[in-house]
Amino acid sequence: MAKNGKSGAAALKGKPVSASRSEMTEIVLPAQTNPLGKLLGGQVMHLVDMVAAMAAHRHSSSYVVTASVDYIDFRNPINLGEIVTLTSQVNRVFRTSMEVGVEVYSENVMLGEKKHTTTAYVTFVAIDEFTRCPKLVAPLIVKTAEERRRFRDALKRREVRLALRYGK
Ligand SMILES: CC(C)(COP(=O)(O)OP(=O)(O)OC[C@H]1O[C@@H](n2cnc3c(N)ncnc32)[C@H](O)[C@@H]1OP(=O)(O)O)[C@@H](O)C(=O)NCCC(=O)NCCS
């Protein structure tokens, strides 16, 4: 293998999206809310990063670092005492990086209400544990129409984020 860990693509076996799909559930406590009793945006971002990292870590079987968060959208507030569920899935693998999509839902158990509150896209780079350099990621096997749509859309988002990063 090359020193930067980028060779050996042929040896990597593809994995389906379902193999790394991840989920986290939390209940909103007072220390995580603003004076209006709404979950802080920074807390949502932390949870998004965590659940997204789980999917990237599972897919790549590697250590991963967050390279960028290019889109995060707060559609509805999440209130004190509500249950927050976050789901993540790898949308597309490039070479050493992968885009993960995250959706956040809130649940008010007393009212029996569930709301979609947030969508986010996070890019992770797999890091070789010895060289600490980016390493190739196993290909993603997309099966459903929805997975294929996310796969196509991820390429458009990558073009935008790399243009912002490298100014090209
Ligand atoms: C992310 C990081 C590893 C990229 O390093 P680099 O020297 O730019 O490495 P490369 O140029 O080889 O790029 C590696 C991959 O990152 C991707 N990348 C780099 N910047 C990116 C960005 N802003 N958005 C999306 N992908 C990005 C590249 O496209 C490449 O992916 P590919 O191989 O799939 O095409 C490096 O910038 C870094 O370590 N950043 C800090 C990460 C961190 O501390 N995160 C928070 C804690 S987890």
GROMACS .gro file of C-alpha atoms and ligand atoms in nm:
model
  216
    1MET     CA    1   0.000   0.000   0.000
    2ALA     CA    2   0.117   0.355  -0.077
    3LYS     CA    3   0.237   0.570   0.214
    4ASN     CA    4  -0.075   0.787   0.198
    5GLY     CA    5  -0.301   0.480   0.214
    6LYS     CA    6  -0.481   0.571  -0.110
    7SER     CA    7  -0.399   0.254  -0.307
    8GLY     CA    8  -0.583  -0.077  -0.297
    9ALA     CA    9  -0.923   0.040  -0.420
   10ALA     CA   10  -0.981  -0.292  -0.592
   11ALA     CA   11  -0.951  -0.473  -0.260
   12LEU     CA   12  -1.240  -0.281  -0.104
   13LYS     CA   13  -1.573  -0.462  -0.104
   14GLY     CA   14  -1.887  -0.252  -0.154
   15LYS     CA   15  -2.139  -0.218   0.127
   16PRO     CA   16  -2.511  -0.141   0.100
   17VAL     CA   17  -2.653   0.181   0.245
   18SER     CA   18  -2.851  -0.026   0.497
   19ALA     CA   19  -2.531  -0.167   0.654
   20SER     CA   20  -2.432   0.171   0.801
   21ARG     CA   21  -2.766   0.347   0.850
   22SER     CA   22  -2.766   0.485   1.206
   23GLU     CA   23  -3.009   0.622   1.462
   24MET     CA   24  -2.984   0.812   1.792
   25THR     CA   25  -3.256   0.906   2.038
   26GLU     CA   26  -3.236   1.171   2.313
   27ILE     CA   27  -3.476   1.349   2.544
   28VAL     CA   28  -3.442   1.730   2.568
   29LEU     CA   29  -3.335   1.841   2.917
   30PRO     CA   30  -3.326   2.197   3.063
   31ALA     CA   31  -2.946   2.235   3.031
   32GLN     CA   32  -2.975   2.195   2.652
   33THR     CA   33  -3.240   2.463   2.596
   34ASN     CA   34  -3.255   2.840   2.554
   35PRO     CA   35  -3.468   3.063   2.783
   36LEU     CA   36  -3.772   2.988   2.564
   37GLY     CA   37  -3.736   2.615   2.635
   38LYS     CA   38  -3.621   2.530   2.281
   39LEU     CA   39  -3.330   2.293   2.209
   40LEU     CA   40  -3.021   2.504   2.128
   41GLY     CA   41  -2.911   2.504   1.764
   42GLY     CA   42  -2.557   2.413   1.873
   43GLN     CA   43  -2.690   2.104   2.051
   44VAL     CA   44  -2.874   1.998   1.736
   45MET     CA   45  -2.551   2.044   1.536
   46HIS     CA   46  -2.358   1.832   1.786
   47LEU     CA   47  -2.616   1.552   1.765
   48VAL     CA   48  -2.615   1.577   1.384
   49ASP     CA   49  -2.234   1.544   1.376
   50MET     CA   50  -2.246   1.241   1.610
   51VAL     CA   51  -2.512   1.044   1.425
   52ALA     CA   52  -2.354   1.127   1.088
   53ALA     CA   53  -2.013   1.014   1.213
   54MET     CA   54  -2.165   0.680   1.319
   55ALA     CA   55  -2.282   0.607   0.964
   56ALA     CA   56  -1.947   0.717   0.814
   57HIS     CA   57  -1.749   0.514   1.072
   58ARG     CA   58  -1.966   0.206   1.011
   59HIS     CA   59  -1.947   0.232   0.632
   60SER     CA   60  -1.572   0.293   0.614
   61SER     CA   61  -1.470   0.075   0.911
   62SER     CA   62  -1.222   0.360   0.975
   63TYR     CA   63  -1.164   0.659   1.190
   64VAL     CA   64  -1.329   0.958   1.024
   65VAL     CA   65  -1.304   1.336   1.053
   66THR     CA   66  -1.568   1.591   0.964
   67ALA     CA   67  -1.452   1.779   0.653
   68SER     CA   68  -1.756   1.999   0.606
   69VAL     CA   69  -2.116   2.062   0.702
   70ASP     CA   70  -2.258   2.224   0.393
   71TYR     CA   71  -2.626   2.239   0.473
   72ILE     CA   72  -2.829   2.243   0.791
   73ASP     CA   73  -3.182   2.363   0.812
   74PHE     CA   74  -3.400   2.420   1.123
   75ARG     CA   75  -3.764   2.388   1.013
   76ASN     CA   76  -3.935   2.356   1.351
   77PRO     CA   77  -3.812   2.413   1.707
   78ILE     CA   78  -3.767   2.119   1.944
   79ASN     CA   79  -3.914   2.179   2.289
   80LEU     CA   80  -3.803   2.088   2.638
   81GLY     CA   81  -3.916   1.737   2.727
   82GLU     CA   82  -3.958   1.622   2.366
   83ILE     CA   83  -3.788   1.312   2.230
   84VAL     CA   84  -3.542   1.376   1.947
   85THR     CA   85  -3.466   1.103   1.695
   86LEU     CA   86  -3.185   1.144   1.442
   87THR     CA   87  -3.125   0.912   1.147
   88SER     CA   88  -2.822   0.910   0.917
   89GLN     CA   89  -2.720   0.733   0.601
   90VAL     CA   90  -2.428   0.747   0.362
   91ASN     CA   91  -2.553   0.912   0.043
   92ARG     CA   92  -2.241   0.871  -0.169
   93VAL     CA   93  -1.879   0.767  -0.142
   94PHE     CA   94  -1.622   0.957  -0.348
   95ARG     CA   95  -1.258   0.845  -0.297
   96THR     CA   96  -1.154   0.909   0.059
   97SER     CA   97  -1.463   1.109   0.151
   98MET     CA   98  -1.831   1.036   0.185
   99GLU     CA   99  -2.146   1.245   0.217
  100VAL     CA  100  -2.387   1.155   0.496
  101GLY     CA  101  -2.746   1.280   0.510
  102VAL     CA  102  -2.913   1.338   0.846
  103GLU     CA  103  -3.278   1.388   0.934
  104VAL     CA  104  -3.399   1.499   1.275
  105TYR     CA  105  -3.748   1.441   1.414
  106SER     CA  106  -3.908   1.560   1.736
  107GLU     CA  107  -4.182   1.379   1.922
  108ASN     CA  108  -4.419   1.529   2.176
  109VAL     CA  109  -4.543   1.219   2.352
  110MET     CA  110  -4.815   1.402   2.548
  111LEU     CA  111  -4.973   1.544   2.229
  112GLY     CA  112  -4.890   1.240   2.013
  113GLU     CA  113  -4.717   1.473   1.761
  114LYS     CA  114  -4.411   1.401   1.547
  115LYS     CA  115  -4.235   1.668   1.339
  116HIS     CA  116  -3.948   1.671   1.091
  117THR     CA  117  -3.729   1.946   1.234
  118THR     CA  118  -3.391   1.941   1.060
  119THR     CA  119  -3.208   1.815   0.751
  120ALA     CA  120  -2.829   1.823   0.720
  121TYR     CA  121  -2.548   1.702   0.494
  122VAL     CA  122  -2.209   1.625   0.646
  123THR     CA  123  -1.892   1.515   0.465
  124PHE     CA  124  -1.641   1.288   0.638
  125VAL     CA  125  -1.292   1.180   0.533
  126ALA     CA  126  -1.166   0.835   0.634
  127ILE     CA  127  -0.828   0.852   0.806
  128ASP     CA  128  -0.573   0.572   0.812
  129GLU     CA  129  -0.506   0.483   1.174
  130PHE     CA  130  -0.128   0.454   1.123
  131THR     CA  131  -0.038   0.718   0.864
  132ARG     CA  132  -0.315   0.960   0.974
  133CYS     CA  133  -0.367   1.037   0.604
  134PRO     CA  134  -0.692   1.012   0.407
  135LYS     CA  135  -0.762   0.655   0.294
  136LEU     CA  136  -0.991   0.503   0.032
  137VAL     CA  137  -1.346   0.420   0.133
  138ALA     CA  138  -1.536   0.108   0.025
  139PRO     CA  139  -1.786   0.169  -0.258
  140LEU     CA  140  -2.150   0.227  -0.165
  141ILE     CA  141  -2.411  -0.010  -0.306
  142VAL     CA  142  -2.735   0.178  -0.374
  143LYS     CA  143  -3.046  -0.034  -0.421
  144THR     CA  144  -3.367   0.167  -0.389
  145ALA     CA  145  -3.496   0.456  -0.602
  146GLU     CA  146  -3.458   0.687  -0.300
  147GLU     CA  147  -3.095   0.579  -0.247
  148ARG     CA  148  -3.022   0.639  -0.616
  149ARG     CA  149  -3.176   0.988  -0.595
  150ARG     CA  150  -2.966   1.076  -0.290
  151PHE     CA  151  -2.658   0.935  -0.469
  152ARG     CA  152  -2.718   1.160  -0.773
  153ASP     CA  153  -2.793   1.471  -0.566
  154ALA     CA  154  -2.479   1.421  -0.353
  155LEU     CA  155  -2.258   1.476  -0.657
  156LYS     CA  156  -2.415   1.818  -0.723
  157ARG     CA  157  -2.367   1.919  -0.359
  158ARG     CA  158  -2.002   1.804  -0.369
  159GLU     CA  159  -1.931   2.030  -0.667
  160VAL     CA  160  -2.063   2.329  -0.471
  161ARG     CA  161  -1.873   2.252  -0.150
  162LEU     CA  162  -1.543   2.187  -0.326
  163ALA     CA  163  -1.582   2.510  -0.521
  164LEU     CA  164  -1.625   2.690  -0.187
  165ARG     CA  165  -1.324   2.511  -0.032
  166TYR     CA  166  -1.081   2.539  -0.321
  167GLY     CA  167  -1.230   2.842  -0.496
  168LYS     CA  168  -1.256   2.658  -0.833
  169LIG     C1  169  -1.059   1.701   0.588
  169LIG     C2  170  -0.910   1.688   0.566
  169LIG     C3  171  -0.864   1.549   0.614
  169LIG     C4  172  -0.884   1.700   0.416
  169LIG     O1  173  -0.745   1.699   0.405
  169LIG     P1  174  -0.673   1.744   0.270
  169LIG     O2  175  -0.529   1.760   0.295
  169LIG     O3  176  -0.751   1.854   0.208
  169LIG     O4  177  -0.683   1.610   0.193
  169LIG     P2  178  -0.716   1.583   0.041
  169LIG     O5  179  -0.694   1.702  -0.045
  169LIG     O6  180  -0.645   1.455   0.008
  169LIG     O7  181  -0.873   1.557   0.047
  169LIG     C5  182  -0.922   1.444   0.111
  169LIG     C6  183  -1.067   1.434   0.080
  169LIG     O8  184  -1.134   1.539   0.148
  169LIG     C7  185  -1.224   1.601   0.059
  169LIG     N1  186  -1.247   1.735   0.107
  169LIG     C8  187  -1.157   1.825   0.148
  169LIG     N2  188  -1.219   1.936   0.186
  169LIG     C9  189  -1.351   1.916   0.171
  169LIG    C10  190  -1.467   1.994   0.196
  169LIG     N3  191  -1.463   2.117   0.244
  169LIG     N4  192  -1.587   1.939   0.166
  169LIG    C11  193  -1.596   1.816   0.119
  169LIG     N5  194  -1.490   1.735   0.095
  169LIG    C12  195  -1.369   1.786   0.121
  169LIG    C13  196  -1.153   1.594  -0.074
  169LIG     O9  197  -1.244   1.613  -0.182
  169LIG    C14  198  -1.102   1.452  -0.067
  169LIG    O10  199  -1.210   1.364  -0.092
  169LIG     P3  200  -1.204   1.252  -0.209
  169LIG    O11  201  -1.077   1.175  -0.189
  169LIG    O12  202  -1.324   1.169  -0.183
  169LIG    O13  203  -1.208   1.327  -0.340
  169LIG    C15  204  -0.829   1.800   0.642
  169LIG    O14  205  -0.866   1.926   0.588
  169LIG    C16  206  -0.854   1.798   0.790
  169LIG    O15  207  -0.796   1.717   0.863
  169LIG     N6  208  -0.940   1.889   0.836
  169LIG    C17  209  -0.972   1.895   0.981
  169LIG    C18  210  -1.078   1.790   1.016
  169LIG    C19  211  -1.128   1.810   1.158
  169LIG    O16  212  -1.051   1.841   1.247
  169LIG     N7  213  -1.260   1.794   1.176
  169LIG    C20  214  -1.323   1.818   1.304
  169LIG    C21  215  -1.298   1.710   1.404
  169LIG     S1  216  -1.353   1.550   1.350
   0.00000   0.00000   0.00000
